[in-house]
Coordinates of N, CA and C in Angstrom, one line a residue:
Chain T
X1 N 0.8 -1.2 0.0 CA 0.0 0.0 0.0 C 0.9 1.3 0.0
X2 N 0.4 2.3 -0.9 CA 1.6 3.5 -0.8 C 1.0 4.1 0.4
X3 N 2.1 4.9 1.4 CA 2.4 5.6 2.4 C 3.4 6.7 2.1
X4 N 2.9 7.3 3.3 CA 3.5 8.7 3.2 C 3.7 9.2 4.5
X5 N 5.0 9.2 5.8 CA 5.4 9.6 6.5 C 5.8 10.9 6.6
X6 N 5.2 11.4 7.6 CA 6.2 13.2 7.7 C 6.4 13.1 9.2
X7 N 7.8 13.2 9.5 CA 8.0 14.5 10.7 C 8.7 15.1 11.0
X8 N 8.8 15.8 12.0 CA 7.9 15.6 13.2 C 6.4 16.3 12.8
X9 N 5.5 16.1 14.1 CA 4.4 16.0 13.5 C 4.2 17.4 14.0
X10 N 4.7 17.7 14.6 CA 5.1 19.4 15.0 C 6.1 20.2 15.5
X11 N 6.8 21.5 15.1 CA 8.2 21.8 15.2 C 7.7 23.3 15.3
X12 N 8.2 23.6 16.8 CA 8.7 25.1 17.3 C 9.9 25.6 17.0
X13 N 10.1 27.0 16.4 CA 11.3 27.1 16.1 C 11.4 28.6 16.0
X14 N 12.4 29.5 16.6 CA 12.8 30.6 16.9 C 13.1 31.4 15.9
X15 N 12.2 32.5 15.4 CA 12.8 33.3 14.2 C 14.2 33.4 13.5
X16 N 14.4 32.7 12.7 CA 15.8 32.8 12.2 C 16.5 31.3 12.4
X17 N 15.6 30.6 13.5 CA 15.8 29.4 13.4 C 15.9 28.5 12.2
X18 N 17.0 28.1 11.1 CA 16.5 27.1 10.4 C 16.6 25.6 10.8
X19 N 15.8 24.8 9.8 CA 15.5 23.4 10.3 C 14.8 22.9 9.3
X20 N 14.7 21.8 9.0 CA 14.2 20.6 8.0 C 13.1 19.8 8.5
X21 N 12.2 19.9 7.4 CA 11.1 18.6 7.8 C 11.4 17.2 6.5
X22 N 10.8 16.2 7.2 CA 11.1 14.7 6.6 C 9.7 14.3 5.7
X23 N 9.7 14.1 4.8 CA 8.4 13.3 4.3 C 9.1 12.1 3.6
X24 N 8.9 11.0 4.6 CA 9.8 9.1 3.8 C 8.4 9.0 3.5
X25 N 8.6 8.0 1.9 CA 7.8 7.6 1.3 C 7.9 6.0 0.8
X26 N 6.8 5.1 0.6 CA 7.0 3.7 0.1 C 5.9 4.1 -0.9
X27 N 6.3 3.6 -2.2 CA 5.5 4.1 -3.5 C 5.8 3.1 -4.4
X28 N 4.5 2.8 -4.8 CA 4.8 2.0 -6.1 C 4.5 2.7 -7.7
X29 N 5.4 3.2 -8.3 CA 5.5 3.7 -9.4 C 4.9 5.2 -9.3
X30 N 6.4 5.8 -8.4 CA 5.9 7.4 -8.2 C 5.9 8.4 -9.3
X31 N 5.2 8.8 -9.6 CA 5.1 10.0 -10.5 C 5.6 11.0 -10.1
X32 N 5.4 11.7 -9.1 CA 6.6 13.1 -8.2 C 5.7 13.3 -6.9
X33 N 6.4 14.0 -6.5 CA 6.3 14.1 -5.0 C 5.9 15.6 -4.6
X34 N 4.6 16.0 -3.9 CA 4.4 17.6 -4.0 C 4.5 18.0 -2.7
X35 N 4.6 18.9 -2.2 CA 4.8 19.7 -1.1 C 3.4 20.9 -0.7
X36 N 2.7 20.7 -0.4 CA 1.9 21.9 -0.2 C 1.7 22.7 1.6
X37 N 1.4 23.9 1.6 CA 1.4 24.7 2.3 C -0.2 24.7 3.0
X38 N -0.3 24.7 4.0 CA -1.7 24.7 4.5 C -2.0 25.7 5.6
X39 N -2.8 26.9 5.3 CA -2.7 27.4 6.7 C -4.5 27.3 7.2
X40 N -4.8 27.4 9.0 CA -5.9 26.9 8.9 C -7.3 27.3 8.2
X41 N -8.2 26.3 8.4 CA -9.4 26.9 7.6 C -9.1 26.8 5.6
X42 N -8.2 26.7 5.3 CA -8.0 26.5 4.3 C -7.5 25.9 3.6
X43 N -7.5 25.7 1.8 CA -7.2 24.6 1.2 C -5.9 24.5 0.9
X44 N -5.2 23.0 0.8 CA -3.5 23.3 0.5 C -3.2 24.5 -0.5
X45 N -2.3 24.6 -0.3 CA -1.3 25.6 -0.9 C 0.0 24.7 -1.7
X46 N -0.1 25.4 -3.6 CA 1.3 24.0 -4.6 C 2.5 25.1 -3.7
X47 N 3.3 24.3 -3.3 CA 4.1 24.6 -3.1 C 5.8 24.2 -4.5
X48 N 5.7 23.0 -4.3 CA 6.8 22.6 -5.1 C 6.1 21.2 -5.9
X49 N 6.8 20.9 -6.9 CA 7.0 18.9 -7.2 C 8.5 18.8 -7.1
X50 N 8.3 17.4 -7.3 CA 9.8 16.6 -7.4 C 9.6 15.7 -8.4
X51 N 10.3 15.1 -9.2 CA 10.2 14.1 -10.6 C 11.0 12.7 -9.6
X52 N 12.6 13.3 -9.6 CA 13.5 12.2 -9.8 C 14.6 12.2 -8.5
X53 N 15.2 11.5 -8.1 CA 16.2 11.3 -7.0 C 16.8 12.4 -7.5
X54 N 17.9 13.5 -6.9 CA 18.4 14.3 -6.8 C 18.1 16.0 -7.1
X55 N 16.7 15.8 -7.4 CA 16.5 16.8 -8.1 C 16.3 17.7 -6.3
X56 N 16.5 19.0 -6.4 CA 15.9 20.3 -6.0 C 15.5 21.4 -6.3
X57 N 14.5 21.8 -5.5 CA 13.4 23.3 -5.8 C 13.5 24.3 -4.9
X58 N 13.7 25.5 -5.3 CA 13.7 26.6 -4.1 C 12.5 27.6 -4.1
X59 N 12.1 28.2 -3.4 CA 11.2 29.4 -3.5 C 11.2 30.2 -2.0
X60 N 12.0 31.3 -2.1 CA 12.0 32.3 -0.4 C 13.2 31.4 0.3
X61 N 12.4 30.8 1.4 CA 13.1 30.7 2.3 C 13.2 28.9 2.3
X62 N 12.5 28.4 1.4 CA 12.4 27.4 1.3 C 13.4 26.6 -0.1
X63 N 13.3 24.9 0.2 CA 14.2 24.2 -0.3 C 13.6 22.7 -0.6
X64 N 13.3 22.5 -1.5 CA 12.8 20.8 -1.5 C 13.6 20.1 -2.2
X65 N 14.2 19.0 -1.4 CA 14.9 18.2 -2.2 C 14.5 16.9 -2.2
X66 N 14.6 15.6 -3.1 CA 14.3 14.4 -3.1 C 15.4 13.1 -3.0
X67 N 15.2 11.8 -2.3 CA 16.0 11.2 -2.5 C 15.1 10.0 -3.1
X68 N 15.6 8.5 -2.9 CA 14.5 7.6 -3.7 C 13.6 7.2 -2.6
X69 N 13.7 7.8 -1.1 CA 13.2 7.6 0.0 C 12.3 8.3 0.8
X70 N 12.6 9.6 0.3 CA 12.5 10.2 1.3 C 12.6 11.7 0.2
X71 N 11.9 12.7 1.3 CA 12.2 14.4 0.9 C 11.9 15.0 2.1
X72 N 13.2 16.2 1.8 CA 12.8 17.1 3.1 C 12.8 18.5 2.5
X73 N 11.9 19.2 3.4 CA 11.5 20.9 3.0 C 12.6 21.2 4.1
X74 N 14.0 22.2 3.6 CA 14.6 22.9 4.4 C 14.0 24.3 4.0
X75 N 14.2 24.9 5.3 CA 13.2 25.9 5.9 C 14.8 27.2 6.4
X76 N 15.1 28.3 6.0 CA 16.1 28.8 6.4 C 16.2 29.9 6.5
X77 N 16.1 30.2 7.8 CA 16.2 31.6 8.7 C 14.6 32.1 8.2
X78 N 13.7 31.3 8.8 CA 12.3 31.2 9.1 C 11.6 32.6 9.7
X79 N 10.4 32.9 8.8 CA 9.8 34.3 9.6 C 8.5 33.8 10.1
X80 N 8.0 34.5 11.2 CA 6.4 34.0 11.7 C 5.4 33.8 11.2
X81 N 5.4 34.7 9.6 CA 4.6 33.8 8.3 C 4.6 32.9 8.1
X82 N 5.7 32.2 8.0 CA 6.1 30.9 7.6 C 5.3 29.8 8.0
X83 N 4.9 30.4 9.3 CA 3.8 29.3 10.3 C 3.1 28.8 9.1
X84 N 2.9 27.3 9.4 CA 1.4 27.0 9.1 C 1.7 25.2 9.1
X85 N 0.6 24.7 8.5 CA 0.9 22.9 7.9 C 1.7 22.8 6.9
X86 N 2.7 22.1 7.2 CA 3.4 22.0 5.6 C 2.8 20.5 5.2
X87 N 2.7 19.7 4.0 CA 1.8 18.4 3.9 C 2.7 17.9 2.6
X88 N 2.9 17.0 2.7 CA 4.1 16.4 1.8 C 2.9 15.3 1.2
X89 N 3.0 15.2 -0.6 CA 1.7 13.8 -1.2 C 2.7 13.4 -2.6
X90 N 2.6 12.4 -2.4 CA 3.5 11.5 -3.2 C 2.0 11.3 -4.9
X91 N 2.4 11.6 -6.1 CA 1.2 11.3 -7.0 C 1.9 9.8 -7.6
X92 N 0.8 8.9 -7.2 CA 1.1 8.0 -8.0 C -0.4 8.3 -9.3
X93 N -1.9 7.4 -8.9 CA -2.9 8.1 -9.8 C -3.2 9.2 -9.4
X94 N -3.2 9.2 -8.2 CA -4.0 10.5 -7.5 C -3.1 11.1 -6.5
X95 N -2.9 11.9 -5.8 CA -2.4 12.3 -4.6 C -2.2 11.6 -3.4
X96 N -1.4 11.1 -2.4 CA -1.8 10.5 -1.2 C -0.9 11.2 -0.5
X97 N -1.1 11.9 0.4 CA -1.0 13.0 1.7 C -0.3 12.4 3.2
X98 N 0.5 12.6 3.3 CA 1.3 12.2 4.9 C 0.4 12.8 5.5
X99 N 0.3 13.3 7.2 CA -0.8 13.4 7.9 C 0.0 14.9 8.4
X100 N 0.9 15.5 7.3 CA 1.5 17.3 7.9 C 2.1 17.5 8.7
X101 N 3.7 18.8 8.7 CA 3.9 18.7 10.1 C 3.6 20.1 10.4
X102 N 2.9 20.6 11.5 CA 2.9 21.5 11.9 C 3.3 22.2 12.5
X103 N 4.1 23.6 12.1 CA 5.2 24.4 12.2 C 5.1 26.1 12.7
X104 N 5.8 26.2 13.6 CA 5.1 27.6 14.2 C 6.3 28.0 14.8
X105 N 6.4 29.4 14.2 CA 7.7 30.6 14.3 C 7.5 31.4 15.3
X106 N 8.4 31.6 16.3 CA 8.1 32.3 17.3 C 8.6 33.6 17.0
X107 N 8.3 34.8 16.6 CA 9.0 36.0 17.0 C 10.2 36.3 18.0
Chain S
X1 N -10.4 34.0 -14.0 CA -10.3 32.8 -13.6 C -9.5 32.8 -12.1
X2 N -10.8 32.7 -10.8 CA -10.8 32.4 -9.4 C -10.0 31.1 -9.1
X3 N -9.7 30.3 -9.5 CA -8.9 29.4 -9.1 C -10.4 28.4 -9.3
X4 N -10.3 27.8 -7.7 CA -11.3 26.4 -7.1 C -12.1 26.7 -6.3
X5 N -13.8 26.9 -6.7 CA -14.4 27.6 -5.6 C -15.1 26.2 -5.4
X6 N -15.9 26.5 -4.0 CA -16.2 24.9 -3.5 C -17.8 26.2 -2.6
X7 N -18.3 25.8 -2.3 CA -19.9 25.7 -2.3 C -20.8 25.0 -1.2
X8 N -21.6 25.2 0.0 CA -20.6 26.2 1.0 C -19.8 26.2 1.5
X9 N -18.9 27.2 2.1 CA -17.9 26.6 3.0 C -18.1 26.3 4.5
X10 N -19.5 26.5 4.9 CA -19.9 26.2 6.2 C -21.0 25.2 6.2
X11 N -21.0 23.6 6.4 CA -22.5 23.2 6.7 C -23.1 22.7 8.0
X12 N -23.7 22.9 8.3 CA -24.3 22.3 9.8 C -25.4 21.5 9.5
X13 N -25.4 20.4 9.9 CA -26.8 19.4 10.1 C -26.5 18.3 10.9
X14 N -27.8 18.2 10.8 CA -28.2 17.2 11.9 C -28.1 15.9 11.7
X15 N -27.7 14.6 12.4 CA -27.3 13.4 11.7 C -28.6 12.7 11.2
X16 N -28.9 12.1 10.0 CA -29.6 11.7 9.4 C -30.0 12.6 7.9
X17 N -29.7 13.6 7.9 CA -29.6 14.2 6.8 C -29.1 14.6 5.8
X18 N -29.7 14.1 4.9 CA -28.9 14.3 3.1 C -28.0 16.0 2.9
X19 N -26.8 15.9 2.7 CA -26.0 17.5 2.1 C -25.3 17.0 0.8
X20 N -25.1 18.3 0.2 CA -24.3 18.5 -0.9 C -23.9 19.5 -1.1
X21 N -22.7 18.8 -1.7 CA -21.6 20.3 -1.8 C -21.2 20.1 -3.4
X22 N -20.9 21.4 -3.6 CA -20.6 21.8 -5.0 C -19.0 22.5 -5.1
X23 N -18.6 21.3 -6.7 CA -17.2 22.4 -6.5 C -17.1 22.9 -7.9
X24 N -16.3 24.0 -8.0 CA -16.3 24.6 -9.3 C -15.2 24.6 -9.7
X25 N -14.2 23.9 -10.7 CA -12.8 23.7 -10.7 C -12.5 24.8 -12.2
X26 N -11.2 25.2 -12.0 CA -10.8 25.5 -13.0 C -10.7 25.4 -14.2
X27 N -11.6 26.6 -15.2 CA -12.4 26.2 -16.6 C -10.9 24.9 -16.9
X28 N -10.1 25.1 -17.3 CA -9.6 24.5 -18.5 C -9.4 22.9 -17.7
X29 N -9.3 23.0 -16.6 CA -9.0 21.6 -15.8 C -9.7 20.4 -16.3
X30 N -9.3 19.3 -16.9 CA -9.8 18.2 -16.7 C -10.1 17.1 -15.9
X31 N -8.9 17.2 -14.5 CA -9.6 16.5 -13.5 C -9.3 17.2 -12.4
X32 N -10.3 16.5 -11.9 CA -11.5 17.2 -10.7 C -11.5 16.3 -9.3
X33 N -10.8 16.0 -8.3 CA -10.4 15.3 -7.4 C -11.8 15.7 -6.2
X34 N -12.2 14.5 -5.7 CA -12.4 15.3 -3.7 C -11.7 14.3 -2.9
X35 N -11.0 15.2 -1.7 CA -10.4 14.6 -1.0 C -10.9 15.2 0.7
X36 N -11.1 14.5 1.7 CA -11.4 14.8 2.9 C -10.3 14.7 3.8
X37 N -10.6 15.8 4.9 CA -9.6 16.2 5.9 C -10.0 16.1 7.1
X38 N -9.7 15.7 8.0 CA -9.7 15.5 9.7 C -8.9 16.7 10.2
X39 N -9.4 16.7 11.7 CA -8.1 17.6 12.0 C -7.0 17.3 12.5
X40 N -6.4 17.7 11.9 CA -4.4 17.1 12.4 C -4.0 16.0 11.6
X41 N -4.9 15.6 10.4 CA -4.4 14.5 9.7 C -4.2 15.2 7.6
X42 N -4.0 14.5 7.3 CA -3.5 15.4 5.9 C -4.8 14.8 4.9
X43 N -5.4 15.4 4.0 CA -6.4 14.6 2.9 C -6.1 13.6 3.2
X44 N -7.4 12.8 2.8 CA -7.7 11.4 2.3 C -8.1 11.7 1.3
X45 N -7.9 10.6 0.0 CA -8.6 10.7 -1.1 C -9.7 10.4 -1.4
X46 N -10.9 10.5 -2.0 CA -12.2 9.8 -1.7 C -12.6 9.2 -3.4
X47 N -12.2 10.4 -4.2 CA -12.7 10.0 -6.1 C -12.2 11.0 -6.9
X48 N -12.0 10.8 -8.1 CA -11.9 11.8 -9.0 C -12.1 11.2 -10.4
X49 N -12.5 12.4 -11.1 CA -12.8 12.4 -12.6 C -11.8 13.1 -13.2
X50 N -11.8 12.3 -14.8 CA -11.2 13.0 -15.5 C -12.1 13.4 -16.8
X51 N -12.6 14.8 -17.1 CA -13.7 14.9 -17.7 C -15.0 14.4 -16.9
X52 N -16.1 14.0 -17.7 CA -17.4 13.3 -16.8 C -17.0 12.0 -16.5
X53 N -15.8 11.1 -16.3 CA -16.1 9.8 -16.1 C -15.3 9.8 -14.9
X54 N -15.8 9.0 -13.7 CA -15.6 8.7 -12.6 C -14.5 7.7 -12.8
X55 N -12.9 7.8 -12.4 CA -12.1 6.6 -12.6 C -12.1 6.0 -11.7
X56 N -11.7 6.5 -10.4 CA -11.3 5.9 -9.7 C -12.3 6.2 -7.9
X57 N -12.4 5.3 -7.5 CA -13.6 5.6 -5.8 C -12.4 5.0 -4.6
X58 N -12.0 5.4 -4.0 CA -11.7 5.3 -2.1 C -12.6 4.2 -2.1
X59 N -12.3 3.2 -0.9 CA -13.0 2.4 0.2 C -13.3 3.5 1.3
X60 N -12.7 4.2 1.3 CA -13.7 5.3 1.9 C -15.0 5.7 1.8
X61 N -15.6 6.0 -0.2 CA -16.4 6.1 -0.1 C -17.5 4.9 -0.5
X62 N -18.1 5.4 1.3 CA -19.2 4.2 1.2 C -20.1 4.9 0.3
X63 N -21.4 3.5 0.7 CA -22.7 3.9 -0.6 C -23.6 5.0 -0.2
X64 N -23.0 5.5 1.4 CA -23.8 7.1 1.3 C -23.9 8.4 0.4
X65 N -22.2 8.1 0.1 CA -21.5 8.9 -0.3 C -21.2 8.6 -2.4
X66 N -21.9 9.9 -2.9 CA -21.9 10.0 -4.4 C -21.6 11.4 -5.1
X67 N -20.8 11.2 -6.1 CA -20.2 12.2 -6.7 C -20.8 12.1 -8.2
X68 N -20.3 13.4 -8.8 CA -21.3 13.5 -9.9 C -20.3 14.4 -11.0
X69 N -20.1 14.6 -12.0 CA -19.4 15.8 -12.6 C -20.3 15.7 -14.3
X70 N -21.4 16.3 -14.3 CA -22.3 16.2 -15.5 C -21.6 17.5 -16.3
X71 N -21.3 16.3 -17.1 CA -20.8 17.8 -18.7 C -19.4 17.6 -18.3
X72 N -18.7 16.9 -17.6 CA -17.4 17.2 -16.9 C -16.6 19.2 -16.6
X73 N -17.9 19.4 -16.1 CA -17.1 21.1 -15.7 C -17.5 21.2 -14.1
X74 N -18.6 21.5 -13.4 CA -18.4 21.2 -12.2 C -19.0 20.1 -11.4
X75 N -19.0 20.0 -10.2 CA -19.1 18.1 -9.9 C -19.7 18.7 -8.4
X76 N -20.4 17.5 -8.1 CA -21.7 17.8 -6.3 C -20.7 16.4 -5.8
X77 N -21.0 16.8 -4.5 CA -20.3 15.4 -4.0 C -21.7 15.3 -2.7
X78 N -22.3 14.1 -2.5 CA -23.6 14.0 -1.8 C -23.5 13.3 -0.8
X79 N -23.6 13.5 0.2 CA -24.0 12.6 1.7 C -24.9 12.3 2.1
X80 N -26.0 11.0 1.9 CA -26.9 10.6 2.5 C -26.8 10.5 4.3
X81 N -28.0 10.6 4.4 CA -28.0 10.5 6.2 C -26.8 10.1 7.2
X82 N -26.4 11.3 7.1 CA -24.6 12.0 7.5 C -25.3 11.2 8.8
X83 N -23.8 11.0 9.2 CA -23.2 10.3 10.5 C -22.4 11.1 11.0
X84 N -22.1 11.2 12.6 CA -20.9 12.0 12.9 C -19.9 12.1 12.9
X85 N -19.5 11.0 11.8 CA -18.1 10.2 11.8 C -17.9 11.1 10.5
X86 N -18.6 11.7 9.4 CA -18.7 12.4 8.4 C -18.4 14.0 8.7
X87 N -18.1 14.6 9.9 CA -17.6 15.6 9.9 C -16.4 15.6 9.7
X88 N -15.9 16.8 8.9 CA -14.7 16.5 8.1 C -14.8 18.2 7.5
X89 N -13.5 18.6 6.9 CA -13.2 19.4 5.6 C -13.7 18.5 4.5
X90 N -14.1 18.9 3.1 CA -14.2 17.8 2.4 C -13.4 19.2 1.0
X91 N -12.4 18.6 0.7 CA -11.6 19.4 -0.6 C -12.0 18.7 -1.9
X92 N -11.8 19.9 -2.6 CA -12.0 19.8 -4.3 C -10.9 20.1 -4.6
X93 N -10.1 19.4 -5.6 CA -8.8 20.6 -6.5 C -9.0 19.8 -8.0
X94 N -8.3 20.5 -8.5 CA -8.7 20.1 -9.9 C -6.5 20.3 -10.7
X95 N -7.0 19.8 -11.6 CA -5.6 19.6 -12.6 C -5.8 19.5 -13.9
X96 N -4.7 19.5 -14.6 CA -4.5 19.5 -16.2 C -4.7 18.4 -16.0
X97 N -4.2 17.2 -15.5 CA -4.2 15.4 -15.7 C -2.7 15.5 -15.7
X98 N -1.9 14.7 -16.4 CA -0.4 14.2 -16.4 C 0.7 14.5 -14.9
X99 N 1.5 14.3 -15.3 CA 2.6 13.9 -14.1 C 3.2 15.6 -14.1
X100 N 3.4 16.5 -14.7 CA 3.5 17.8 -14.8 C 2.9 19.0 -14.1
X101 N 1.8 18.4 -13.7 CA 0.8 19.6 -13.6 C 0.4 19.2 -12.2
X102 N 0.5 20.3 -11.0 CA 0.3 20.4 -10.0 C -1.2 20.2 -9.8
X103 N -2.2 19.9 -8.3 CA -3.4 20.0 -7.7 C -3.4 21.9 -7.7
X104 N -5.1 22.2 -8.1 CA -5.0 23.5 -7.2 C -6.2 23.2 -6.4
X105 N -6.4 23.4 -5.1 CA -7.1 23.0 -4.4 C -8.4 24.1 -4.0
X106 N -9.5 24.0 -3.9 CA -10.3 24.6 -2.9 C -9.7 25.5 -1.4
X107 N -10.7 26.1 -1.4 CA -10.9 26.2 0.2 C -12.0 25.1 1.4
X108 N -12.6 24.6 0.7 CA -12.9 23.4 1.2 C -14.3 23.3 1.7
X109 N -15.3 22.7 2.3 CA -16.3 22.8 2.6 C -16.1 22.0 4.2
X110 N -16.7 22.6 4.8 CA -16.3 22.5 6.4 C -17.5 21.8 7.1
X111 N -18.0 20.5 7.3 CA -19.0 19.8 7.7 C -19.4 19.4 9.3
X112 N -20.1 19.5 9.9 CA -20.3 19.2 11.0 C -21.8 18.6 10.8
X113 N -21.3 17.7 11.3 CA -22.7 16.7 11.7 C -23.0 16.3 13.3
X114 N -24.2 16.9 14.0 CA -24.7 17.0 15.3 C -26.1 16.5 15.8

């Protein structure tokens, strides 16, 4: 069955704090790997894809990279916007969603 | 072009009773996903179309639960006599189709059943 791991399942972290989240993945014939942003009350947010083992994506403060296992969103020198669910979904036909890690910037 | 509007975003009812929600996906999109959310947990998949044809259904959804996409442009997703196990977010996003083309998602329809 495909799965989709993320954590931690929640991470405090000090303005300017950087730090990495984990999304390991078991997939049978992955198509890419997407990253979305969730803040509450609202629908994900595309953040990034991934295709292939080595590839990475940047945007701001952010960094997604892939391995054949596993992907982590580095996060670097983080502002209190930044807060929110980050949700890591592997597309094989359709989407399937790790369960988010939720991330909150302290001023 | 608003992106993914989804229809209402607030519903309240009582257990035993039929709702439907309506999503509106992005004109040029050909598929049209719903996926439901818990709190503290990420989507679950439940169905999607590509155009009017239903490919693929979740063991999630049971036989309360029916989706629709007539003409393949926008789609109702239906709850017969909701349970309270059925409160949930319930997401729409929609896509080009291929391995290229990102989800864009709703804002979601927000359910409570009481």
């Amino acid at each position: 069955e495909d799965q989709v791991t993320q954590s931690p399942e929640a991470l405090r972290l000090q303005e300017g704090e950087s730090s990495s989240l984990n999304c390991s993945y078991t997939v049978s014939g992955l198509r890419g790997l997407f990253w979305y942003r969730q803040d509450p009350g609202k629908g994900p947010e595309f953040l990034f894809t991934l295709y292939s083992a080595g590839e990475e994506k940047e945007k701001e403060r952010l960094k997604a990279t892939l391995t054949k296992k596993e992907s982590f969103l580095h996060i670097t020198a983080p502002k209190p916007e930044d807060s929110a669910t980050y949700l890591c979904a592997v597309q094989v036909m359709k989407l399937v969603f790790g369960q988010g890690t939720r991330l909150t910037i302290n001023p | 072009d608003t992106g993914v509007s989804q229809d209402p975003r607030h519903k309240i009812t009582k257990r035993g009773q039929n709702v439907t929600f309506r999503c509106d996906p992005i004109s040029e999109h050909n598929r049209l996903y719903w996926y439901r959310q818990t709190l503290g947990q990420g989507p679950e998949f439940l169905t999607y179309f590509q155009n009017e044809a239903q490919l693929e259904k979740s063991r999630l959804l049971s036989d309360r639960f029916s989706a629709e996409r007539p003409k393949g442009s926008f789609s109702t997703l239906e709850i017969q006599r909701t349970e309270q196990g059925d409160s949930a977010m319930y997401l729409c996003a929609s896509s080009l189709g291929g391995m290229h083309y990102g989800y864009t998602f709703g804002s979601g329809t927000r359910l409570t059943v009481v």
